[in-house]
Structures are given as structure tokens and as C-alpha cells.
Amino acid sequence: MINNPTPDLDFNDDLDWYPLNETQTELLPEHLNQAIRLTESIHLSQQRWAVYLCALGTLGFTQWLKERAPDLEIHSDAASIWQPATANLLAAACNIQVGAFKICVITASVFNDQHSIPHAVFESPDFAAHFYVLMQVQEEEQQVAISGFMNYEQYSSYQQTARLQIERDWTYTLPQSCFNSNPNALLLNLRCLNPDAIHLPASVSRETNKVVALKQKLIRLKPQLKKQYLWDLLTVNESITLFSNPDLINWVYQAAKPSLLQPIINVGSWLNNQIDTVTQELGWLLMPSPAFSEMRSFRYVQESFDPIRASLEQQGVYIPASAGGAYRDLDSPQSSVRMYAITWELNETPDNPEWILLIVLGSQPQAAIPNTLTLEVRDETQKLFEESLLDPSQGILYAQVIGSLNEQFSVIVTADDNVFEIPPFGLGLEARG
């Protein structure tokens, strides 16, 4: 929660500060409270101030339009700034609807005539707007004012002339001179202009391979998402893919959410033919040790695993009788994969005991198999294994890794265009008797 969201700034110390113009609008106490509540859902502390100001600018713009043009219908509740997952990445209020026009509200700089504007509000068809409205915010005085506006085609023309370069923080720098400072001209446009006169970028088909590759990268970067800006982790092209995919935006938001402990798949209990509640909730089913023997019970597990076991032995991988294992199904609308995880301890070096994790991807009975399959295994610092199978019907995909007793391994499975992130496997020594 932000108790005092105003930074320690003295406006009188900066000669380039611009006072509010005649469009100033008084903010109500509930406006400030609404903006503060929004910041409480923003995970990146560095992003909260920008989101706070943009929220105030959005509320002020809505208030101004209702006062000055009550005949114009405005809908701002669905604006991107009120969606925490999007606001966590983008401090701009896209998708405000005024009649048939899409409006994007941006917080103007009050210190100079250069404005840093997120490139996604122009480049992403999901966020592009007919009009971009700069709102100047004086939070201490509880006032906002329109600093200027421009339409999309004016931006496009300026971009072609000036050849704007995207800054490292995924923004463009536009001068105040690009914006029309007359708010009455904005009202005239909103009343009289045909929306079709402003051509917005057309929606593009999402390239599945780019989305899959980005999802895999984000999973690997997950520990860093809680403390770093994405522009320090991704390329500009990857940002365009991200902002065009709501599912990825939501995934990043959930990944950056502060959490107590990530669930661990406790494979140590499998060695005692047991499975803990957390692992069961994650969809795992125990393969009791008889599944590795010739007992007739558990035959449905044995019959599906036996061909895999035989194939592994042909490649020199033998599963000892002391091993424990479990499996879960990874389902998608088009195909399904059965994932086996098997573990056992190594006793060759008593002074430095280790354990083995064997991950095997196989098919489910009576289920379609994917066209391509990728298996990746990581420890806490680096990638240990990555391999793809272009025709899963022609073989099995497996990985075998060895770790110390306190080491954990994470797994990513990609089946066609579906990415499955598996929580880390650990021996769970604290749970073993």
C-alpha cells in the first residue's frame, strides 16, 4: 500500500516545469483512493508511481469530458490501466471508448517538453488508439489538465519523418510540438470526425512459434520477473509478441506475484511408495514399486510403461528395483502426453550421496500424440538438458540428471504449441522418515 505516493520533488527547483492550463479538473478524494487501490495490485514497486499518475490522469480525463461534453458517451472501466496484469507492464490507459473512438490516456511530463510514451500503445493493434491524450497531473494539488492530443495518423507521419528509435525502456520520446494543445479541437474531432478517417493498425495473426519460444524464455526467467523490468530481460521484438498475447501478459503477472513458497514435487516420498497431498493436487499419480516388477496388479500402468522401459534399457538406462515413480498426463485440445518421473538414490559415494531423476515422455493410450515434442530440464542456475523429437511416434524422449540431496530440478515440456511448466522436483529430505 502507498501511504504517501508523492515523491520528494520540489517543483520550484526546476525552471522547465509547466503549470496546468485552463482545462484543469479537480480530482475528488475517491479518485485518489481508487488510484491508490490500483497500485496495491502492481507487483513491481518501480512501476507503481507511473501507474498511480496514469490512473489519476484517466479519472481526470473522464471527469473533464463528462463536464465539458455530457453528450459524448465515455466508457473507461475497461481501460488497460484498470487491468493489473497489463498495468504491471504498461503505465498507459488504452482502450477508453468515447463514442466510436478509441482513446489512450498518457501521463505527460511536467518538467520538459519531451514525453516518454510506451511504444506498445502505437505498435500493438490491441492498444492502438484513434486519439492519444496527454494528461498533466499535479497529485499534491489534486488537479489534472489536458496537455495535448494527437491522432494515430499524425503519430505515424511523424514516425516516418523522424524515424523514432525505441529506447531501452520500450518507449518513444515525442516532443510536445507533436500534440495539439487546444482541448476544444479534441472535442470537435470527437463530435464531428468519422472514426474511419483514422486508420488504425490491423490485427495480425499471432505467430505460434514466437509465442511458444517466448513462453519458454519467460519460464526460464521466472525468478527474475519479481524484481526486474521486462525490458531488461526481453528484446523489443519479444515485447511486441508479449503485448499481442493476453495469456502471456496474465502469465507474467502471476509469475511476478509475491509468493511464500513454490510447491515442490517431493519425489523422496515415492521411494517409500507414498505420495504427498501437494503432489497429488498437481495431478501426479503414484507408480507403486510393483509397476516396475511382474506383479499383475497395476497392470494398466505396467503395460503402458513396459515398452518405454525396454527402449530405455536398449539405450543403457536401467531402473533399479529400489526406484520410485509417478506419472501425470499433459493434455491439450489437439494432443496429449504422458510424463513419467522416476527417481532413485545413488550409494556409490556415501560421503557425497546423490540422487537420479529420470523424466520420460510417452503417449497416452487411445490419445493423439503431438507432432513435435521438446523436453527441457534445468537446475536452479542453468539449463542441463534440451532435446526435441520431431516425430514422437518414432521413439521416446527422456532425460536423466544427477544431483546432490538438496538439489532441485525444473522441467519444461513443449507439445506442439503448448508449453507445460512443471514445478521443481526435490528429494524432500525434511519429509522423509
GROMACS .gro file of C-alpha atoms in nm:
model
  433
    1MET     CA    1   0.000   0.000   0.000
    2ILE     CA    2   0.123   0.352  -0.081
    3ASN     CA    3   0.066   0.581   0.218
    4ASN     CA    4   0.244   0.882   0.067
    5PRO     CA    5   0.274   0.827  -0.308
    6THR     CA    6   0.415   1.175  -0.379
    7PRO     CA    7   0.790   1.159  -0.446
    8ASP     CA    8   1.025   1.402  -0.276
    9LEU     CA    9   1.030   1.660  -0.555
   10ASP     CA   10   1.035   2.039  -0.538
   11PHE     CA   11   0.859   2.178  -0.845
   12ASN     CA   12   1.009   2.523  -0.783
   13ASP     CA   13   1.360   2.389  -0.833
   14ASP     CA   14   1.302   2.308  -1.200
   15LEU     CA   15   1.268   2.604  -1.434
   16ASP     CA   16   1.118   2.383  -1.707
   17TRP     CA   17   0.810   2.289  -1.507
   18TYR     CA   18   0.485   2.369  -1.688
   19PRO     CA   19   0.183   2.498  -1.489
   20LEU     CA   20  -0.159   2.349  -1.557
   21ASN     CA   21  -0.357   2.508  -1.840
   22GLU     CA   22  -0.717   2.625  -1.839
   23THR     CA   23  -0.853   2.269  -1.879
   24GLN     CA   24  -0.764   2.183  -1.522
   25THR     CA   25  -1.002   1.948  -1.345
   26GLU     CA   26  -1.031   1.891  -0.972
   27LEU     CA   27  -0.975   1.536  -0.856
   28LEU     CA   28  -1.213   1.401  -0.595
   29PRO     CA   29  -1.095   1.212  -0.283
   30GLU     CA   30  -1.245   0.892  -0.422
   31HIS     CA   31  -1.028   0.934  -0.733
   32LEU     CA   32  -0.712   0.931  -0.524
   33ASN     CA   33  -0.835   0.633  -0.325
   34GLN     CA   34  -0.919   0.440  -0.643
   35ALA     CA   35  -0.572   0.507  -0.785
   36ILE     CA   36  -0.405   0.401  -0.461
   37ARG     CA   37  -0.604   0.077  -0.452
   38LEU     CA   38  -0.486   0.002  -0.805
   39THR     CA   39  -0.120   0.044  -0.710
   40GLU     CA   40  -0.162  -0.218  -0.439
   41SER     CA   41  -0.212  -0.478  -0.715
   42ILE     CA   42   0.103  -0.374  -0.905
   43HIS     CA   43   0.382  -0.618  -0.823
   44LEU     CA   44   0.677  -0.411  -0.947
   45SER     CA   45   0.734  -0.138  -0.691
   46GLN     CA   46   0.919   0.070  -0.954
   47GLN     CA   47   0.604   0.074  -1.170
   48ARG     CA   48   0.358   0.188  -0.904
   49TRP     CA   49   0.419   0.564  -0.924
   50ALA     CA   50   0.373   0.573  -1.303
   51VAL     CA   51   0.054   0.364  -1.274
   52TYR     CA   52  -0.074   0.589  -0.995
   53LEU     CA   53  -0.029   0.904  -1.204
   54CYS     CA   54  -0.183   0.745  -1.513
   55ALA     CA   55  -0.483   0.630  -1.311
   56LEU     CA   56  -0.534   0.985  -1.185
   57GLY     CA   57  -0.497   1.119  -1.539
   58THR     CA   58  -0.758   0.871  -1.663
   59LEU     CA   59  -1.005   0.963  -1.390
   60GLY     CA   60  -0.942   1.333  -1.453
   61PHE     CA   61  -0.993   1.296  -1.828
   62THR     CA   62  -1.320   1.110  -1.770
   63GLN     CA   63  -1.435   1.379  -1.527
   64TRP     CA   64  -1.338   1.660  -1.768
   65LEU     CA   65  -1.520   1.501  -2.063
   66LYS     CA   66  -1.836   1.446  -1.861
   67GLU     CA   67  -1.833   1.810  -1.751
   68ARG     CA   68  -1.742   1.962  -2.089
   69ALA     CA   69  -1.926   1.726  -2.324
   70PRO     CA   70  -2.204   1.537  -2.145
   71ASP     CA   71  -2.344   1.449  -2.487
   72LEU     CA   72  -2.042   1.224  -2.556
   73GLU     CA   73  -2.067   0.875  -2.416
   74ILE     CA   74  -1.747   0.757  -2.246
   75HIS     CA   75  -1.661   0.410  -2.119
   76SER     CA   76  -1.334   0.388  -1.929
   77ASP     CA   77  -1.393   0.099  -1.687
   78ALA     CA   78  -1.238  -0.149  -1.933
   79ALA     CA   79  -0.927   0.064  -1.990
   80SER     CA   80  -0.599  -0.125  -1.970
   81ILE     CA   81  -0.485   0.078  -1.669
   82TRP     CA   82  -0.756  -0.086  -1.457
   83GLN     CA   83  -0.633  -0.434  -1.552
   84PRO     CA   84  -0.349  -0.505  -1.306
   85ALA     CA   85  -0.180  -0.762  -1.530
   86THR     CA   86  -0.149  -0.508  -1.812
   87ALA     CA   87  -0.080  -0.206  -1.591
   88ASN     CA   88   0.202  -0.402  -1.426
   89LEU     CA   89   0.379  -0.376  -1.764
   90LEU     CA   90   0.223  -0.072  -1.931
   91ALA     CA   91   0.153   0.257  -1.750
   92ALA     CA   92  -0.096   0.386  -2.006
   93ALA     CA   93  -0.475   0.380  -2.026
   94CYS     CA   94  -0.556   0.217  -2.359
   95ASN     CA   95  -0.898   0.116  -2.490
   96ILE     CA   96  -1.101   0.401  -2.341
   97GLN     CA   97  -1.410   0.429  -2.558
   98VAL     CA   98  -1.564   0.768  -2.645
   99GLY     CA   99  -1.845   0.701  -2.886
  100ALA     CA  100  -1.686   0.502  -3.168
  101PHE     CA  101  -1.336   0.631  -3.093
  102LYS     CA  102  -1.061   0.453  -2.904
  103ILE     CA  103  -0.871   0.683  -2.669
  104CYS     CA  104  -0.537   0.628  -2.497
  105VAL     CA  105  -0.454   0.846  -2.197
  106ILE     CA  106  -0.085   0.904  -2.125
  107THR     CA  107   0.070   1.091  -1.836
  108ALA     CA  108   0.255   1.397  -1.960
  109SER     CA  109   0.589   1.508  -1.825
  110VAL     CA  110   0.553   1.826  -1.622
  111PHE     CA  111   0.925   1.901  -1.631
  112ASN     CA  112   1.012   1.936  -2.001
  113ASP     CA  113   0.862   1.923  -2.347
  114GLN     CA  114   0.979   1.568  -2.421
  115HIS     CA  115   0.741   1.284  -2.335
  116SER     CA  116   0.832   0.917  -2.293
  117ILE     CA  117   0.547   0.708  -2.429
  118PRO     CA  118   0.534   0.325  -2.429
  119HIS     CA  119   0.586   0.201  -2.784
  120ALA     CA  120   0.319  -0.067  -2.737
  121VAL     CA  121   0.040   0.193  -2.738
  122PHE     CA  122   0.131   0.263  -3.102
  123GLU     CA  123   0.271  -0.068  -3.227
  124SER     CA  124   0.029  -0.317  -3.075
  125PRO     CA  125  -0.307  -0.337  -3.257
  126ASP     CA  126  -0.466  -0.434  -2.925
  127PHE     CA  127  -0.367  -0.099  -2.772
  128ALA     CA  128  -0.352   0.145  -3.065
  129ALA     CA  129  -0.596   0.438  -3.041
  130HIS     CA  130  -0.761   0.696  -3.263
  131PHE     CA  131  -0.651   0.969  -3.023
  132TYR     CA  132  -0.368   0.991  -2.768
  133VAL     CA  133  -0.439   1.238  -2.488
  134LEU     CA  134  -0.160   1.374  -2.268
  135MET     CA  135  -0.278   1.439  -1.913
  136GLN     CA  136  -0.071   1.655  -1.681
  137VAL     CA  137  -0.110   1.551  -1.318
  138GLN     CA  138  -0.043   1.753  -1.005
  139GLU     CA  139  -0.119   1.499  -0.736
  140GLU     CA  140  -0.046   1.726  -0.440
  141GLU     CA  141  -0.289   1.990  -0.568
  142GLN     CA  142  -0.535   1.714  -0.669
  143GLN     CA  143  -0.565   1.860  -1.017
  144VAL     CA  144  -0.514   1.734  -1.372
  145ALA     CA  145  -0.527   1.902  -1.710
  146ILE     CA  146  -0.509   1.810  -2.078
  147SER     CA  147  -0.161   1.892  -2.205
  148GLY     CA  148  -0.228   1.798  -2.567
  149PHE     CA  149  -0.356   1.532  -2.805
  150MET     CA  150  -0.267   1.370  -3.137
  151ASN     CA  151  -0.427   1.109  -3.357
  152TYR     CA  152  -0.275   0.784  -3.478
  153GLU     CA  153  -0.207   0.902  -3.833
  154GLN     CA  154  -0.024   1.209  -3.700
  155TYR     CA  155   0.196   0.979  -3.497
  156SER     CA  156   0.253   0.755  -3.800
  157SER     CA  157   0.353   1.051  -4.016
  158TYR     CA  158   0.592   1.182  -3.751
  159GLN     CA  159   0.741   0.836  -3.708
  160GLN     CA  160   0.818   0.812  -4.079
  161THR     CA  161   0.979   1.156  -4.081
  162ALA     CA  162   1.170   1.145  -3.753
  163ARG     CA  163   1.242   0.769  -3.760
  164LEU     CA  164   1.188   0.737  -3.388
  165GLN     CA  165   1.406   0.484  -3.210
  166ILE     CA  166   1.271   0.270  -2.928
  167GLU     CA  167   1.452   0.350  -2.603
  168ARG     CA  168   1.588   0.075  -2.380
  169ASP     CA  169   1.276   0.102  -2.160
  170TRP     CA  170   1.049   0.031  -2.460
  171THR     CA  171   0.938   0.393  -2.503
  172TYR     CA  172   0.942   0.655  -2.775
  173THR     CA  173   1.036   1.013  -2.696
  174LEU     CA  174   0.795   1.257  -2.859
  175PRO     CA  175   0.817   1.637  -2.830
  176GLN     CA  176   0.530   1.849  -2.706
  177SER     CA  177   0.514   2.006  -3.052
  178CYS     CA  178   0.362   1.682  -3.187
  179PHE     CA  179   0.050   1.743  -2.979
  180ASN     CA  180  -0.236   1.984  -3.035
  181SER     CA  181  -0.269   2.187  -2.714
  182ASN     CA  182  -0.626   2.300  -2.786
  183PRO     CA  183  -0.870   2.072  -2.599
  184ASN     CA  184  -1.163   2.224  -2.787
  185ALA     CA  185  -1.017   2.076  -3.106
  186LEU     CA  186  -1.028   1.734  -2.941
  187LEU     CA  187  -1.396   1.781  -2.859
  188LEU     CA  188  -1.465   1.890  -3.216
  189ASN     CA  189  -1.296   1.577  -3.351
  190LEU     CA  190  -1.486   1.351  -3.113
  191ARG     CA  191  -1.817   1.508  -3.219
  192CYS     CA  192  -1.772   1.552  -3.592
  193LEU     CA  193  -1.496   1.326  -3.728
  194ASN     CA  194  -1.575   0.989  -3.882
  195PRO     CA  195  -1.369   0.723  -3.696
  196ASP     CA  196  -1.290   0.558  -4.030
  197ALA     CA  197  -1.091   0.867  -4.124
  198ILE     CA  198  -0.818   0.749  -3.886
  199HIS     CA  199  -0.671   0.417  -3.993
  200LEU     CA  200  -0.553   0.202  -3.705
  201PRO     CA  201  -0.308  -0.087  -3.746
  202ALA     CA  202  -0.487  -0.406  -3.842
  203SER     CA  203  -0.484  -0.706  -3.614
  204VAL     CA  204  -0.221  -0.957  -3.715
  205SER     CA  205  -0.225  -1.332  -3.680
  206ARG     CA  206  -0.015  -1.443  -3.387
  207GLU     CA  207   0.284  -1.648  -3.489
  208THR     CA  208   0.258  -1.959  -3.278
  209ASN     CA  209   0.628  -2.038  -3.287
  210LYS     CA  210   0.714  -1.693  -3.150
  211VAL     CA  211   0.459  -1.725  -2.870
  212VAL     CA  212   0.589  -2.069  -2.772
  213ALA     CA  213   0.952  -1.954  -2.777
  214LEU     CA  214   0.868  -1.650  -2.565
  215LYS     CA  215   0.671  -1.860  -2.314
  216GLN     CA  216   0.968  -2.093  -2.277
  217LYS     CA  217   1.201  -1.799  -2.220
  218LEU     CA  218   0.968  -1.640  -1.966
  219ILE     CA  219   0.952  -1.964  -1.771
  220ARG     CA  220   1.329  -1.969  -1.753
  221LEU     CA  221   1.329  -1.605  -1.642
  222LYS     CA  222   1.057  -1.656  -1.382
  223PRO     CA  223   1.280  -1.591  -1.075
  224GLN     CA  224   1.380  -1.253  -1.220
  225LEU     CA  225   1.029  -1.135  -1.301
  226LYS     CA  226   0.962  -1.040  -0.940
  227LYS     CA  227   1.235  -0.778  -0.929
  228GLN     CA  228   1.331  -0.665  -1.281
  229TYR     CA  229   1.166  -0.472  -1.562
  230LEU     CA  230   1.091  -0.688  -1.863
  231TRP     CA  231   1.284  -0.452  -2.090
  232ASP     CA  232   1.598  -0.568  -1.909
  233LEU     CA  233   1.513  -0.930  -1.993
  234LEU     CA  234   1.344  -0.933  -2.335
  235THR     CA  235   1.410  -0.787  -2.678
  236VAL     CA  236   1.187  -0.528  -2.844
  237ASN     CA  237   1.053  -0.789  -3.088
  238GLU     CA  238   0.970  -1.017  -2.796
  239SER     CA  239   0.785  -0.729  -2.631
  240ILE     CA  240   0.565  -0.693  -2.939
  241THR     CA  241   0.480  -1.064  -2.917
  242LEU     CA  242   0.409  -1.026  -2.546
  243PHE     CA  243   0.176  -0.728  -2.578
  244SER     CA  244  -0.023  -0.901  -2.851
  245ASN     CA  245  -0.097  -1.202  -2.632
  246PRO     CA  246  -0.323  -1.151  -2.325
  247ASP     CA  247  -0.247  -1.502  -2.198
  248LEU     CA  248   0.125  -1.420  -2.179
  249ILE     CA  249   0.055  -1.088  -2.009
  250ASN     CA  250  -0.152  -1.268  -1.745
  251TRP     CA  251   0.116  -1.537  -1.706
  252VAL     CA  252   0.383  -1.273  -1.641
  253TYR     CA  253   0.159  -1.106  -1.384
  254GLN     CA  254   0.102  -1.431  -1.196
  255ALA     CA  255   0.471  -1.521  -1.218
  256ALA     CA  256   0.570  -1.184  -1.068
  257LYS     CA  257   0.322  -1.213  -0.783
  258PRO     CA  258   0.495  -1.229  -0.442
  259SER     CA  259   0.460  -1.578  -0.300
  260LEU     CA  260   0.572  -1.760   0.009
  261LEU     CA  261   0.700  -2.090  -0.128
  262GLN     CA  262   0.680  -2.253  -0.468
  263PRO     CA  263   0.528  -2.602  -0.448
  264ILE     CA  264   0.789  -2.878  -0.464
  265ILE     CA  265   0.721  -3.221  -0.609
  266ASN     CA  266   0.853  -3.438  -0.327
  267VAL     CA  267   0.996  -3.743  -0.501
  268GLY     CA  268   1.154  -3.867  -0.179
  269SER     CA  269   0.819  -3.998  -0.059
  270TRP     CA  270   0.788  -4.204  -0.376
  271LEU     CA  271   1.078  -4.418  -0.257
  272ASN     CA  272   0.852  -4.526   0.033
  273ASN     CA  273   0.561  -4.590  -0.202
  274GLN     CA  274   0.385  -4.276  -0.081
  275ILE     CA  275   0.272  -3.950  -0.238
  276ASP     CA  276   0.206  -3.620  -0.061
  277THR     CA  277  -0.109  -3.410  -0.094
  278VAL     CA  278   0.060  -3.123  -0.282
  279THR     CA  279   0.195  -3.359  -0.549
  280GLN     CA  280  -0.147  -3.521  -0.587
  281GLU     CA  281  -0.308  -3.180  -0.631
  282LEU     CA  282  -0.060  -3.110  -0.911
  283GLY     CA  283  -0.202  -3.410  -1.099
  284TRP     CA  284   0.054  -3.682  -1.023
  285LEU     CA  285  -0.042  -4.048  -0.976
  286LEU     CA  286   0.191  -4.285  -0.795
  287MET     CA  287   0.351  -4.574  -0.981
  288PRO     CA  288   0.387  -4.819  -0.692
  289SER     CA  289   0.706  -5.021  -0.699
  290PRO     CA  290   0.523  -5.332  -0.829
  291ALA     CA  291   0.473  -5.138  -1.153
  292PHE     CA  292   0.842  -5.199  -1.213
  293SER     CA  293   0.805  -5.573  -1.147
  294GLU     CA  294   0.593  -5.855  -1.288
  295MET     CA  295   0.304  -5.828  -1.040
  296ARG     CA  296  -0.033  -5.848  -1.210
  297SER     CA  297  -0.182  -5.564  -1.011
  298PHE     CA  298  -0.130  -5.219  -1.158
  299ARG     CA  299  -0.117  -5.391  -1.497
  300TYR     CA  300  -0.266  -5.087  -1.671
  301VAL     CA  301   0.039  -4.887  -1.564
  302GLN     CA  302   0.284  -5.167  -1.636
  303GLU     CA  303   0.153  -5.236  -1.987
  304SER     CA  304   0.193  -4.874  -2.093
  305PHE     CA  305   0.533  -4.838  -1.929
  306ASP     CA  306   0.692  -5.170  -2.028
  307PRO     CA  307   0.770  -5.069  -2.390
  308ILE     CA  308   0.927  -4.748  -2.258
  309ARG     CA  309   1.135  -4.940  -2.008
  310ALA     CA  310   1.254  -5.180  -2.278
  311SER     CA  311   1.351  -4.889  -2.502
  312LEU     CA  312   1.542  -4.726  -2.217
  313GLU     CA  313   1.733  -5.047  -2.146
  314GLN     CA  314   1.831  -5.069  -2.513
  315GLN     CA  315   1.989  -4.726  -2.465
  316GLY     CA  316   2.169  -4.830  -2.147
  317VAL     CA  317   1.928  -4.682  -1.892
  318TYR     CA  318   1.830  -4.936  -1.624
  319ILE     CA  319   1.578  -4.865  -1.349
  320PRO     CA  320   1.668  -5.037  -1.020
  321ALA     CA  321   1.413  -5.220  -0.808
  322SER     CA  322   1.452  -4.954  -0.539
  323ALA     CA  323   1.322  -4.679  -0.768
  324GLY     CA  324   1.000  -4.493  -0.709
  325GLY     CA  325   0.795  -4.307  -0.964
  326ALA     CA  326   0.480  -4.125  -1.060
  327TYR     CA  327   0.316  -4.002  -1.378
  328ARG     CA  328   0.077  -3.733  -1.494
  329ASP     CA  329  -0.095  -3.653  -1.821
  330LEU     CA  330  -0.029  -3.328  -2.003
  331ASP     CA  331  -0.344  -3.260  -2.201
  332SER     CA  332  -0.418  -3.009  -2.476
  333PRO     CA  333  -0.713  -2.983  -2.715
  334GLN     CA  334  -0.514  -3.137  -3.000
  335SER     CA  335  -0.296  -3.399  -2.833
  336SER     CA  336  -0.182  -3.549  -2.505
  337VAL     CA  337   0.144  -3.664  -2.350
  338ARG     CA  338   0.210  -3.888  -2.052
  339MET     CA  339   0.501  -3.775  -1.839
  340TYR     CA  340   0.681  -4.023  -1.615
  341ALA     CA  341   0.916  -3.915  -1.337
  342ILE     CA  342   1.126  -4.185  -1.173
  343THR     CA  343   1.385  -4.145  -0.902
  344TRP     CA  344   1.635  -4.344  -0.701
  345GLU     CA  345   1.930  -4.277  -0.475
  346LEU     CA  346   2.294  -4.343  -0.556
  347ASN     CA  347   2.500  -4.504  -0.282
  348GLU     CA  348   2.834  -4.532  -0.461
  349THR     CA  349   2.978  -4.234  -0.272
  350PRO     CA  350   2.850  -4.240   0.090
  351ASP     CA  351   3.037  -3.918   0.174
  352ASN     CA  352   2.861  -3.734  -0.107
  353PRO     CA  353   2.521  -3.902  -0.162
  354GLU     CA  354   2.331  -3.820  -0.480
  355TRP     CA  355   2.000  -3.897  -0.644
  356ILE     CA  356   1.882  -3.951  -1.000
  357LEU     CA  357   1.578  -3.805  -1.167
  358LEU     CA  358   1.463  -3.974  -1.488
  359ILE     CA  359   1.199  -3.790  -1.694
  360VAL     CA  360   1.032  -3.980  -1.978
  361LEU     CA  361   0.769  -3.854  -2.220
  362GLY     CA  362   0.540  -4.113  -2.371
  363SER     CA  363   0.198  -4.139  -2.529
  364GLN     CA  364  -0.134  -4.184  -2.357
  365PRO     CA  365  -0.346  -4.486  -2.452
  366GLN     CA  366  -0.607  -4.400  -2.718
  367ALA     CA  367  -0.489  -4.038  -2.738
  368ALA     CA  368  -0.344  -3.840  -3.026
  369ILE     CA  369   0.026  -3.767  -2.992
  370PRO     CA  370   0.175  -3.425  -3.074
  371ASN     CA  371   0.365  -3.365  -3.396
  372THR     CA  372   0.668  -3.225  -3.214
  373LEU     CA  373   0.786  -3.265  -2.859
  374THR     CA  374   1.055  -3.078  -2.663
  375LEU     CA  375   1.191  -3.162  -2.319
  376GLU     CA  376   1.399  -2.922  -2.113
  377VAL     CA  377   1.547  -2.979  -1.765
  378ARG     CA  378   1.709  -2.710  -1.551
  379ASP     CA  379   1.861  -2.683  -1.209
  380GLU     CA  380   1.840  -2.362  -1.010
  381THR     CA  381   2.103  -2.183  -1.219
  382GLN     CA  382   2.130  -2.331  -1.569
  383LYS     CA  383   1.987  -2.549  -1.842
  384LEU     CA  384   2.105  -2.912  -1.810
  385PHE     CA  385   1.921  -3.075  -2.099
  386GLU     CA  386   1.715  -2.978  -2.401
  387GLU     CA  387   1.613  -3.203  -2.687
  388SER     CA  388   1.332  -3.216  -2.940
  389LEU     CA  389   1.160  -3.506  -3.109
  390LEU     CA  390   1.012  -3.415  -3.447
  391ASP     CA  391   0.816  -3.741  -3.473
  392PRO     CA  392   0.723  -3.875  -3.127
  393SER     CA  393   0.572  -4.188  -3.284
  394GLN     CA  394   0.922  -4.300  -3.379
  395GLY     CA  395   1.074  -4.301  -3.033
  396ILE     CA  396   1.070  -4.172  -2.677
  397LEU     CA  397   1.212  -3.854  -2.532
  398TYR     CA  398   1.384  -3.878  -2.195
  399ALA     CA  399   1.634  -3.700  -1.974
  400GLN     CA  400   1.836  -3.828  -1.680
  401VAL     CA  401   2.002  -3.590  -1.435
  402ILE     CA  402   2.201  -3.643  -1.115
  403GLY     CA  403   2.200  -3.407  -0.820
  404SER     CA  404   2.305  -3.373  -0.461
  405LEU     CA  405   2.045  -3.445  -0.195
  406ASN     CA  406   1.937  -3.082  -0.162
  407GLU     CA  407   1.933  -3.008  -0.537
  408GLN     CA  408   1.613  -2.943  -0.730
  409PHE     CA  409   1.526  -2.976  -1.098
  410SER     CA  410   1.260  -2.798  -1.305
  411VAL     CA  411   1.110  -2.934  -1.627
  412ILE     CA  412   0.951  -2.762  -1.927
  413VAL     CA  413   0.760  -2.973  -2.181
  414THR     CA  414   0.652  -2.827  -2.514
  415ALA     CA  415   0.400  -3.027  -2.716
  416ASP     CA  416   0.338  -2.852  -3.049
  417ASP     CA  417   0.231  -2.501  -2.942
  418ASN     CA  418   0.151  -2.591  -2.578
  419VAL     CA  419   0.408  -2.517  -2.308
  420PHE     CA  420   0.382  -2.703  -1.975
  421GLU     CA  421   0.581  -2.570  -1.681
  422ILE     CA  422   0.639  -2.838  -1.417
  423PRO     CA  423   0.718  -2.726  -1.059
  424PRO     CA  424   1.064  -2.830  -0.933
  425PHE     CA  425   1.136  -3.186  -0.828
  426GLY     CA  426   1.317  -3.230  -0.497
  427LEU     CA  427   1.410  -3.523  -0.278
  428GLY     CA  428   1.220  -3.366   0.014
  429LEU     CA  429   1.459  -3.482   0.286
  430GLU     CA  430   1.264  -3.300   0.555
  431ALA     CA  431   0.957  -3.515   0.475
  432ARG     CA  432   1.135  -3.847   0.484
  433GLY     CA  433   1.142  -4.065   0.790
   0.00000   0.00000   0.00000
